[in-house]
Coordinates of C-alpha atoms in Angstrom, one line a residue:
X1 CA 5.4 75.3 -15.0
X2 CA 3.6 78.7 -14.6
X3 CA 0.0 78.6 -15.7
X4 CA -1.1 82.3 -15.3
X5 CA -0.2 85.9 -15.8
X6 CA 1.0 88.9 -13.7
X7 CA -1.5 91.8 -13.5
X8 CA -1.1 95.2 -11.7
X9 CA -3.9 97.5 -10.5
X10 CA -4.9 100.1 -7.9
X11 CA -5.9 99.7 -4.3
X12 CA -9.2 101.3 -5.1
X13 CA -9.8 98.6 -7.8
X14 CA -9.0 95.8 -5.4
X15 CA -11.2 97.3 -2.7
X16 CA -14.2 98.1 -4.8
X17 CA -14.2 95.3 -7.5
X18 CA -12.3 92.3 -5.9
X19 CA -12.6 91.8 -2.2
X20 CA -15.8 89.9 -1.3
X21 CA -17.1 90.3 -4.8
X22 CA -15.2 87.9 -6.9
X23 CA -12.2 87.4 -4.6
X24 CA -12.3 85.4 -1.5
X25 CA -10.1 83.1 0.7
X26 CA -9.6 79.5 0.2
X27 CA -10.5 77.1 3.1
X28 CA -6.7 76.3 3.3
X29 CA -5.9 79.8 4.5
X30 CA -5.0 80.6 8.0
X31 CA -6.9 83.2 9.9
X32 CA -6.0 87.0 10.2
X33 CA -3.2 87.6 12.7
X34 CA -1.9 91.2 12.0
X35 CA -2.4 93.9 14.5
X36 CA -3.0 97.6 14.0
X37 CA 0.7 98.4 13.8
X38 CA 1.2 96.2 11.0
X39 CA -1.7 97.6 9.2
X40 CA -0.3 101.1 9.7
X41 CA 3.1 100.1 8.4
X42 CA 1.4 98.6 5.3
X43 CA -0.3 101.9 4.4
X44 CA 2.9 103.8 5.2
X45 CA 5.0 101.7 2.9
X46 CA 2.4 102.2 0.1
X47 CA 2.4 106.1 0.8
X48 CA 6.3 106.0 0.6
X49 CA 6.1 104.1 -2.7
X50 CA 7.7 101.0 -1.3
X51 CA 7.0 97.6 -3.0
X52 CA 4.8 95.4 -0.7
X53 CA 5.4 92.1 -2.7
X54 CA 3.0 90.4 -5.2
X55 CA -0.1 88.6 -4.3
X56 CA -1.0 85.1 -5.6
X57 CA -4.5 84.5 -6.8
X58 CA -6.0 81.2 -7.8
X59 CA -8.5 81.5 -10.6
X60 CA -11.5 79.3 -10.4
X61 CA -13.9 78.9 -13.5
X62 CA -17.4 79.8 -12.8
X63 CA -18.6 76.2 -13.5
X64 CA -16.2 74.8 -10.8
X65 CA -17.0 77.2 -8.0
X66 CA -19.2 74.8 -6.0
X67 CA -16.3 72.3 -5.8
X68 CA -14.6 74.7 -3.2
X69 CA -15.3 76.2 0.0
X70 CA -14.5 79.9 0.1
X71 CA -14.4 82.5 3.0
X72 CA -15.0 86.2 3.0
X73 CA -12.4 88.7 4.0
X74 CA -12.9 90.2 7.4
X75 CA -13.8 93.9 7.2
X76 CA -14.7 94.7 10.9
X77 CA -12.1 92.7 12.8
X78 CA -12.7 91.8 16.3
X79 CA -10.1 90.1 18.4
X80 CA -12.8 88.3 20.5
X81 CA -14.4 86.8 17.4
X82 CA -11.7 86.5 14.7
X83 CA -13.2 83.8 12.5
X84 CA -14.0 84.4 8.8
X85 CA -17.5 83.9 7.6
X86 CA -18.1 81.4 4.8
X87 CA -18.8 83.2 1.4
X88 CA -22.2 82.6 -0.3
X89 CA -21.1 82.1 -4.0
X90 CA -24.6 81.3 -5.4
X91 CA -25.2 84.8 -6.8
X92 CA -21.7 85.1 -8.4
X93 CA -22.0 84.6 -12.2
X94 CA -18.4 84.8 -13.2
X95 CA -14.9 83.3 -12.5
X96 CA -13.7 83.5 -8.9
X97 CA -10.2 84.3 -7.4
X98 CA -9.1 82.7 -4.2
X99 CA -6.0 84.4 -2.4
X100 CA -3.2 82.0 -1.9
X101 CA -0.5 84.5 -0.8
X102 CA -1.2 88.0 0.6
X103 CA -4.2 87.3 2.7
X104 CA -2.7 89.5 5.7
X105 CA -2.0 92.4 3.4
X106 CA -5.3 92.3 1.5
X107 CA -7.3 92.0 4.7
X108 CA -5.4 94.9 6.1
X109 CA -6.3 97.0 3.1
X110 CA -9.9 96.2 3.6
X111 CA -9.9 96.9 7.3
X112 CA -8.0 100.1 6.8
X113 CA -10.3 101.5 4.0
X114 CA -13.7 99.9 4.7
X115 CA -13.7 98.5 8.3
X116 CA -12.5 98.8 11.7
X117 CA -10.4 97.1 14.4
X118 CA -12.0 96.1 17.7
X119 CA -10.3 94.9 20.9
X120 CA -10.7 94.9 24.6
X121 CA -8.2 97.0 26.7
X122 CA -9.9 98.0 30.0
X123 CA -13.1 98.3 28.0
X124 CA -14.4 97.5 24.5
X125 CA -12.7 99.7 21.8
X126 CA -13.5 100.1 18.1
X127 CA -10.9 102.0 16.2
X128 CA -10.6 103.1 12.6
X129 CA -7.5 103.8 10.5
X130 CA -6.6 107.5 10.5
X131 CA -4.0 109.8 9.0
X132 CA -2.7 112.8 10.8
X133 CA -2.6 115.2 7.9
X134 CA -0.6 117.7 10.0
X135 CA 2.4 115.4 10.2
X136 CA 5.1 116.0 7.7
X137 CA 6.6 112.8 6.3
X138 CA 9.8 112.0 8.2
X139 CA 12.9 112.5 6.0
X140 CA 14.9 110.0 8.1
X141 CA 14.6 106.5 6.9
X142 CA 14.1 104.2 9.8
X143 CA 12.5 100.8 9.1
X144 CA 11.0 100.7 12.6
X145 CA 9.2 104.0 12.4
X146 CA 6.4 105.2 10.2
X147 CA 7.1 108.2 8.0
X148 CA 3.4 109.3 7.8
X149 CA 1.0 109.9 10.7
X150 CA -1.0 106.6 10.4
X151 CA -2.7 105.5 13.6
X152 CA -5.8 103.5 14.7
X153 CA -8.1 105.7 16.9
X154 CA -11.7 105.8 18.1
X155 CA -14.3 107.8 16.3
X156 CA -14.6 110.2 19.2
X157 CA -10.9 111.1 19.0
X158 CA -11.2 112.4 15.4
X159 CA -11.7 116.0 16.5
X160 CA -8.5 116.2 18.6
X161 CA -7.4 119.9 18.4
X162 CA -3.6 119.0 18.3
X163 CA -3.9 116.9 15.1
X164 CA -5.9 116.9 11.8
X165 CA -7.1 113.3 11.7
X166 CA -8.6 112.1 8.5
X167 CA -10.4 108.8 8.3
X168 CA -8.4 107.0 5.7
X169 CA -11.4 105.2 4.2
X170 CA -13.1 108.4 3.3
X171 CA -10.6 108.9 0.5
X172 CA -12.5 106.2 -1.5
X173 CA -15.5 108.7 -1.9
X174 CA -13.6 111.2 -4.2
X175 CA -12.3 110.7 -7.7
X176 CA -10.1 113.7 -7.5
X177 CA -7.8 115.1 -4.8
X178 CA -9.5 118.5 -5.1
X179 CA -12.8 117.0 -4.1
X180 CA -11.2 115.4 -1.0
X181 CA -9.7 118.8 -0.1
X182 CA -12.9 120.6 -0.5
X183 CA -14.8 118.1 1.7
X184 CA -12.7 119.0 4.8
X185 CA -12.1 122.6 4.0
X186 CA -14.2 123.6 7.0
X187 CA -12.0 121.6 9.4
X188 CA -8.7 122.8 7.9
X189 CA -9.4 126.5 7.4
X190 CA -8.3 127.2 11.1
X191 CA -4.8 126.1 10.4
X192 CA -1.9 128.3 9.1
X193 CA -1.0 128.5 5.3
X194 CA 2.1 126.4 6.0
X195 CA 0.0 123.8 7.9
X196 CA -2.6 123.7 5.1
X197 CA 0.2 123.0 2.6
X198 CA 1.2 119.9 4.6
X199 CA -2.4 118.9 4.8
X200 CA -2.9 119.2 1.1
X201 CA 0.3 117.4 0.3
X202 CA -0.5 114.4 2.6
X203 CA -4.1 114.2 1.3
X204 CA -2.8 114.2 -2.3
X205 CA -0.3 111.5 -1.5
X206 CA -3.1 109.4 0.1
X207 CA -5.4 109.9 -2.9
X208 CA -2.7 109.0 -5.4
X209 CA -1.8 105.9 -3.4
X210 CA -5.3 104.7 -3.4
X211 CA -6.7 105.8 -6.8
X212 CA -3.8 106.4 -9.1
X213 CA -0.7 104.3 -8.4
X214 CA -0.9 100.8 -9.7
X215 CA 0.8 99.3 -6.7
X216 CA -1.0 96.1 -6.4
X217 CA 0.5 93.3 -8.5
X218 CA -0.9 89.9 -8.5
X219 CA -0.2 86.5 -10.3
X220 CA -3.2 84.8 -11.8
X221 CA -2.8 80.9 -11.1
X222 CA -5.1 79.0 -13.3
X223 CA -4.4 75.4 -12.4
X224 CA -7.2 72.9 -11.7
X225 CA -4.9 70.7 -9.6
X226 CA -5.8 71.2 -6.0
X227 CA -2.7 69.3 -4.8
X228 CA -0.6 71.8 -6.7
X229 CA -2.6 74.6 -5.2
X230 CA -1.7 73.2 -1.7
X231 CA 1.8 72.9 -2.5
X232 CA 2.0 76.5 -3.8
X233 CA 0.1 77.6 -0.6
X234 CA 2.6 76.0 1.7
X235 CA 5.7 77.2 -0.2
X236 CA 4.5 80.8 -0.5
X237 CA 3.4 81.0 3.2
X238 CA 6.7 80.3 5.0
X239 CA 7.8 84.0 5.4
X240 CA 6.3 86.9 7.2
X241 CA 4.4 86.0 10.3
X242 CA 5.3 82.3 10.5
X243 CA 2.5 79.7 9.8
X244 CA 1.9 77.4 12.7
X245 CA 2.6 73.9 11.8
X246 CA -1.2 73.2 12.2
X247 CA -2.0 75.7 9.7
X248 CA -0.1 73.7 7.0
X249 CA -1.7 70.4 8.0
X250 CA -5.1 71.9 8.3
X251 CA -4.6 73.2 4.7
X252 CA -4.1 69.6 3.7
X253 CA -7.1 68.3 5.7
X254 CA -9.3 71.0 4.3
X255 CA -8.3 69.9 0.8
X256 CA -8.9 66.3 1.4
X257 CA -12.1 66.0 3.5
X258 CA -15.1 65.2 1.4
X259 CA -18.2 65.7 3.6
X260 CA -17.1 67.9 6.4
X261 CA -15.5 71.3 6.5
X262 CA -12.2 70.5 8.2
X263 CA -11.3 74.1 9.0
X264 CA -14.6 74.9 10.7
X265 CA -14.8 71.5 12.5
X266 CA -11.4 71.8 14.0
X267 CA -11.5 75.5 14.8
X268 CA -14.9 75.2 16.4
X269 CA -14.1 72.0 18.3
X270 CA -10.9 73.6 19.6
X271 CA -13.0 76.5 20.8
X272 CA -15.5 74.1 22.5
X273 CA -13.1 72.1 24.5
X274 CA -11.4 75.3 25.7
X275 CA -14.6 76.4 27.3
X276 CA -15.0 73.4 29.4
X277 CA -14.9 73.9 33.2
X278 CA -12.7 77.0 34.0
X279 CA -11.3 77.1 30.6
X280 CA -8.3 75.7 28.7
X281 CA -5.8 76.8 26.0
X282 CA -5.6 73.7 23.8
X283 CA -4.5 74.6 20.3
X284 CA -5.2 73.2 16.8
X285 CA -2.0 71.2 16.9
X286 CA -3.2 69.3 19.9
X287 CA -6.6 68.5 18.4
X288 CA -5.0 67.5 15.1
X289 CA -2.5 65.2 16.8
X290 CA -5.4 63.8 18.8
X291 CA -7.3 63.0 15.7
X292 CA -4.3 61.0 14.5
X293 CA -3.9 59.3 17.8
X294 CA -7.5 58.3 18.3
X295 CA -8.0 56.9 14.8
X296 CA -7.1 53.2 14.4
X297 CA -4.1 52.3 12.2
X298 CA -2.7 55.7 11.8
X299 CA 0.9 56.9 12.5
X300 CA 1.5 59.1 15.6
X301 CA 4.1 61.3 14.1
X302 CA 2.6 64.8 13.6
X303 CA 4.1 65.6 10.1
X304 CA 2.8 66.5 6.8
X305 CA 3.5 63.0 5.3
X306 CA 1.1 61.4 7.9
X307 CA -1.8 63.5 6.4
X308 CA -2.3 61.4 3.3
X309 CA -5.6 61.3 1.5
X310 CA -6.3 57.8 2.9
X311 CA -5.4 58.8 6.5
X312 CA -7.5 62.1 6.3
X313 CA -10.4 60.1 5.0
X314 CA -10.2 57.8 8.1
X315 CA -10.0 60.8 10.4
X316 CA -13.1 62.2 8.8
X317 CA -15.1 59.1 9.2
X318 CA -14.0 58.9 12.8
X319 CA -14.4 62.5 13.6
X320 CA -17.5 62.2 15.8
X321 CA -15.8 59.6 18.0
X322 CA -12.8 61.8 18.3
X323 CA -14.7 64.7 19.4
X324 CA -16.7 62.8 22.0
X325 CA -13.8 61.0 23.5
X326 CA -11.6 64.2 23.6
X327 CA -14.5 66.2 25.2
X328 CA -15.2 63.6 27.8
X329 CA -11.5 63.5 28.8
X330 CA -11.2 67.2 29.2
X331 CA -14.4 67.1 31.2
X332 CA -13.1 64.4 33.3
X333 CA -9.7 66.1 33.9
X334 CA -11.8 69.4 34.7
X335 CA -13.7 67.4 37.4
X336 CA -10.4 66.4 38.9
X337 CA -9.4 70.1 39.2
X338 CA -6.9 70.0 36.4
X339 CA -6.5 73.1 34.4
X340 CA -4.0 75.2 32.4
X341 CA -2.0 75.6 35.6
X342 CA -1.3 71.8 36.1
X343 CA -1.7 70.2 32.8
X344 CA 1.8 70.8 32.0
X345 CA 2.1 68.3 29.2
X346 CA -1.0 68.1 27.0
X347 CA 0.2 64.9 25.3
X348 CA -0.4 63.2 28.7
X349 CA -4.1 63.7 28.0
X350 CA -4.1 61.6 24.8
X351 CA -3.8 58.0 26.4
X352 CA -6.9 58.8 28.6
X353 CA -8.8 59.9 25.6
X354 CA -7.8 56.7 23.8
X355 CA -8.9 54.6 26.7
X356 CA -12.3 56.4 26.9
X357 CA -12.7 56.1 23.2
X358 CA -12.2 52.3 23.3
X359 CA -14.2 51.8 26.5
X360 CA -17.3 53.5 24.9
X361 CA -19.2 53.8 28.3
X362 CA -22.1 56.1 28.3
X363 CA -22.0 59.0 30.9
X364 CA -18.6 57.8 32.0
X365 CA -17.5 61.2 33.3
X366 CA -20.5 61.8 35.6
X367 CA -21.3 58.3 36.5
X368 CA -21.5 57.5 40.3
X369 CA -21.3 53.7 39.6
X370 CA -18.8 52.3 42.1
X371 CA -16.8 50.4 39.5
X372 CA -16.5 53.5 37.3
X373 CA -15.6 55.7 40.1
X374 CA -12.7 53.4 41.0
X375 CA -11.6 53.5 37.3
X376 CA -11.7 57.3 37.3
X377 CA -9.7 57.4 40.5
X378 CA -7.0 55.3 38.9
X379 CA -6.9 57.5 35.8
X380 CA -6.4 60.5 38.1
X381 CA -3.6 59.1 40.0
X382 CA -1.9 57.7 36.8
X383 CA -2.1 61.1 35.2
X384 CA -0.8 63.0 38.2
X385 CA 2.2 60.6 38.8
X386 CA 3.3 60.7 35.1
X387 CA 2.8 64.4 34.8
X388 CA 4.8 65.4 37.7
X389 CA 7.6 63.0 36.4
X390 CA 7.5 64.7 33.1
X391 CA 7.0 61.2 31.4
X392 CA 5.5 62.9 28.3
X393 CA 8.2 65.6 28.0
X394 CA 10.9 64.2 25.6
X395 CA 10.3 61.5 23.1
X396 CA 6.6 61.9 23.5
X397 CA 5.7 60.1 20.3
X398 CA 7.5 56.9 21.6
X399 CA 5.8 57.3 24.9
X400 CA 2.4 57.7 23.4
X401 CA 2.9 54.8 21.0
X402 CA 3.8 52.6 24.0
X403 CA 0.7 53.7 25.9
X404 CA -1.4 53.1 22.8
X405 CA 0.0 49.4 22.5
X406 CA -0.8 48.6 26.1
X407 CA -4.3 50.1 26.0
X408 CA -5.0 48.0 23.0
X409 CA -3.5 44.8 24.4
X410 CA -5.3 45.2 27.8
X411 CA -8.5 46.8 26.6
X412 CA -10.7 44.6 28.7
X413 CA -9.0 45.7 32.0
X414 CA -10.7 48.5 34.0
X415 CA -7.6 50.8 33.4
X416 CA -4.3 49.0 33.0
X417 CA -2.3 51.5 34.9
X418 CA 0.1 48.8 36.2
X419 CA 0.8 47.6 32.6
X420 CA 1.2 51.1 31.5
X421 CA 3.7 52.1 34.1
X422 CA 5.7 48.8 33.5
X423 CA 5.9 49.6 29.8
X424 CA 7.1 53.2 30.5
X425 CA 9.5 51.8 33.2
X426 CA 8.0 54.2 35.9
X427 CA 7.2 53.3 39.4
X428 CA 3.6 53.2 40.6
X429 CA 4.5 55.1 43.8
X430 CA 6.5 58.2 44.9
X431 CA 10.0 57.4 46.2
X432 CA 11.5 59.1 49.3
X433 CA 13.9 61.1 47.2
X434 CA 11.1 62.3 44.8
X435 CA 9.0 63.4 47.8
X436 CA 12.0 65.3 49.3
X437 CA 12.3 67.0 45.9
X438 CA 8.7 67.8 45.6
X439 CA 8.6 69.5 49.1
X440 CA 11.0 72.0 47.8
X441 CA 9.0 73.0 44.9
X442 CA 8.2 76.8 45.3
X443 CA 5.1 78.9 44.8
X444 CA 3.5 79.6 41.4
X445 CA 6.0 77.3 39.5
X446 CA 5.4 74.5 36.8
X447 CA 4.4 71.8 39.3
X448 CA 3.3 73.6 42.5
X449 CA -0.4 73.6 41.8
X450 CA -0.4 70.0 40.8
X451 CA 1.5 68.8 43.7
X452 CA -0.8 70.7 46.1
X453 CA -3.8 69.1 44.4
X454 CA -2.4 65.7 45.5
X455 CA -3.0 66.9 49.1
X456 CA -6.9 66.8 48.6
X457 CA -7.8 63.3 47.3
X458 CA -11.4 63.7 48.4
X459 CA -12.1 67.2 47.2
X460 CA -14.8 68.0 44.7
X461 CA -13.0 70.0 42.1
X462 CA -15.9 70.6 39.7
X463 CA -17.0 74.3 38.8
X464 CA -14.7 75.7 41.5
X465 CA -11.4 77.8 41.1
X466 CA -8.7 77.4 43.7
X467 CA -5.6 79.6 44.4
X468 CA -2.2 78.8 45.9
X469 CA -2.0 80.4 49.2
X470 CA 0.9 81.0 51.6
X471 CA -0.3 79.6 55.0
X472 CA 1.9 82.0 57.0
X473 CA 1.6 85.2 54.8
X474 CA 4.5 85.9 52.6
X475 CA 4.7 89.6 53.2
X476 CA 6.2 88.8 56.6
X477 CA 9.1 86.9 55.1
X478 CA 11.6 89.7 54.2
X479 CA 15.1 89.9 55.6
X480 CA 14.5 93.4 57.2
X481 CA 11.3 92.3 58.9
X482 CA 12.9 89.0 60.2
X483 CA 16.0 90.8 61.5
X484 CA 13.7 93.3 63.3
X485 CA 12.2 90.3 65.2
X486 CA 15.6 89.8 66.6
X487 CA 16.1 86.4 64.7
X488 CA 19.7 85.0 64.3
X489 CA 21.1 84.9 60.7
X490 CA 20.6 81.1 60.7
X491 CA 17.0 81.4 61.7
X492 CA 16.3 84.0 59.1
X493 CA 17.8 81.8 56.4
X494 CA 15.8 78.9 57.6
X495 CA 12.6 81.0 57.3
X496 CA 13.6 82.3 53.9
X497 CA 14.4 78.8 52.7
X498 CA 11.0 77.3 53.7
X499 CA 8.2 80.0 53.4
X500 CA 7.7 79.8 49.7
X501 CA 7.8 76.0 49.4
X502 CA 4.9 73.5 49.3
X503 CA 5.4 73.0 53.1
X504 CA 3.9 76.5 53.7
X505 CA 1.3 76.4 50.7
X506 CA -2.3 75.2 50.5
X507 CA -5.1 75.5 48.0
X508 CA -8.0 77.8 49.0
X509 CA -11.2 78.6 47.1
X510 CA -10.5 82.0 45.4
X511 CA -13.0 83.9 47.6
X512 CA -11.6 82.4 50.8
X513 CA -8.1 83.3 49.6
X514 CA -9.0 86.8 49.0
X515 CA -10.6 87.3 52.4
X516 CA -7.6 85.8 54.1
X517 CA -5.3 88.4 52.5
X518 CA -2.2 88.9 54.7
X519 CA -3.9 88.1 58.1
X520 CA -1.4 86.4 60.4
X521 CA -2.1 82.6 60.5
X522 CA -2.5 82.6 64.2
X523 CA -5.5 84.9 63.8
X524 CA -6.9 83.4 60.6
X525 CA -7.0 79.7 62.0
X526 CA -9.3 81.0 64.8
X527 CA -12.0 81.9 62.2
X528 CA -12.0 78.5 60.5
X529 CA -14.4 75.6 60.9
X530 CA -13.4 72.6 62.9
X531 CA -12.3 70.5 59.8
X532 CA -10.1 73.1 58.3
X533 CA -6.9 71.6 59.7
X534 CA -7.8 68.2 58.5
X535 CA -8.7 69.3 55.1
X536 CA -5.4 71.3 54.6
X537 CA -3.0 69.0 56.6
X538 CA -2.4 71.6 59.3
X539 CA -0.6 70.0 62.3
X540 CA -2.0 70.3 65.7
X541 CA 0.2 72.7 67.7
X542 CA -0.2 74.8 70.9
X543 CA 0.4 78.1 69.0
X544 CA 0.6 79.2 65.4
X545 CA 2.5 82.3 66.3
X546 CA 4.9 83.6 63.7
X547 CA 7.8 82.8 66.0
X548 CA 7.0 79.1 65.9
X549 CA 7.0 78.9 62.1
X550 CA 9.9 76.5 61.9
X551 CA 8.2 74.2 64.4
X552 CA 5.1 74.3 62.3
X553 CA 7.0 73.7 59.0
X554 CA 8.8 70.7 60.4
X555 CA 5.4 69.2 61.6
X556 CA 3.7 69.8 58.3
X557 CA 6.5 68.5 56.3
X558 CA 6.2 65.1 58.2
X559 CA 2.5 65.1 57.4
X560 CA 3.0 65.9 53.7
X561 CA 5.6 63.1 53.3
X562 CA 3.0 60.7 54.8
X563 CA 0.4 61.8 52.4
X564 CA 2.6 61.7 49.4
X565 CA 3.8 58.3 50.4
X566 CA 0.3 57.1 50.5
X567 CA -0.3 58.3 47.0
X568 CA 0.4 55.2 44.8
X569 CA -1.1 53.1 42.2
X570 CA -0.9 49.8 44.2

C-alpha cells in the first residue's frame, strides 16, 4: 500500500534546495555509472519537453536520521575516484529524503549544473556541460541523436569561434531569461541577427527548462520499514543501466550490518586486494561470494535468499578474518606470478583462502620455513593443474562445496591436495594427451601465460612483470617472407603451424622483452648469459638460424613434454 504522495517541482528547486541539503543517497544505492553522453541526453530530453520518469524519495523523520547512513551526491565526478562521500547529517534540523530511484538522473543534473566530469584520455581532462547556442534544434526526431547542442568540453574551449558555447550551470544565476541574455551580450554581438535569434531562443528554452517547467516529479515514500525500502529499491532498479547482482546483495548487507558500514567495507576492501602485486580486477561479486564461503555454516549459493539477517550477522562478525585470509591468498598468488592474465577462474582462489583461513599461520605468505614452503609449493601446483583443466568452470558451486568439505575433514594435513583431487575426480599429474593439447595453445590466449609459467618452477615472481615472447620473432612468419626464402609449401605450412604455439614461446621480463624486439634469435642468443638456455628450456643446437626452426621446435617440444610430465602432485 502506498504511504506517500506525488510532488512536482523545478530543476532549479531540486538543485538549490534538495541535493546535499536535505536529500541524499541511502547506503543501499549503487555508485554513479553514467557517462557524459547520458548526461547530455538527459538535458536534451528535458529541453525537448520529454518526460524523464518519476523519482522515488524515502522520507526520514528528523528524529530518526541517525539510524541510517547517507551519502552525498557527487558534484565533481572523477572516473579515477568515483566513490560517494558519507554525508554529515549533524547540522540538518529537518526531515531527510533519501533517493531510492533516480540517482543516476539526479546526479547527472547536479554534475551538469553545478559540477564537472573528469577523466583520463592521454592526459587528465576536466570538462563542463556546455550548450552550443548557435545550433538550431533538430526537427528530425531520432532517438539516438541530440536535438540541442549539448556537449562536455574543457574550460579552455569555451571561446571556440565556430560555436557559441554557454556553460549550462550559469543559467542558475539568472531569475529571468532577459538577465541571462544581457550577461552574454558582449559575446553574442558579433553574430548576425539570424544567429542572435537562434541564440536567444536556445537560451530561453534552457532558462524555462531549469527555472519554470515543473518537470521533476517524485513520489514521497514515508514508510519506517527498512525491509520494505530494500524491496522497493530492488524492484525499482531493474531497468536502465542494469544493476550488478552484487549491488542488490550489497543493498541487503548494508541494511542488515549493525556495527560496520557494509558498503564502505566491501568497496574499500575490493580496491585494496586489486592493488596487490601488479594489480587485479576482482569485483564486489567475488568478495561477497568469498564472504559466504569463508564464514562457517553459510550456504555457498550466491543469491539473495542466502543473505538473511542471521547470515549477514555472521559475515559481519567474521569480516576481519575474511579480509585477512583473502588478502593473504591474493598476495600468495601474486608471489607465484599469477595475475589477471592467468587467474582465469576466480572461484579457484576460494579453496586456498579457506585453507589459509583455517590454518591461521602467522606470516604464512612470506615465511621461509621449510615445511611452509613445501605447503605453498603444493598449493601452487594444485591451483595450476585445476585452473588449466577448468575444474572451476561449470557447476562451480558444487566444486567449491566439495573442496570445502575436504578442507574441513582433513584440516590437520599440510594441504590435502590428494584428497581434494580425489574428491573432484581429477588426476594429480598431466596426461600425455593433455600435454599434447597444451603444446598447441597459442600466443596471448586464455591459458598461454599460465602454461608458460609452469616452465619456470624456481622463478621468483614477486614484484616483476613478465611478457609472452616469441623466441623466433613472429614478424618473420608470413607466407610471403617464407616463400621468398624458397621453402616448399609443406615447410611453409609447418612453420606457420608451429611459430605461434607454446613451443616457440617463453616468458621474459618486460624490459628484456622490449630490448629483444624483433632481433633474430640466432643473434639474440649470443648476447644472453650462460644460464639463459637452461632457464627457458632452449635446446642445445649447433645453429639457431631461421632455416633450422623446425629442428629447434622439435627439440624444444621434447624438452617441454618432459617438463610438463614432471609437473605433478605426487
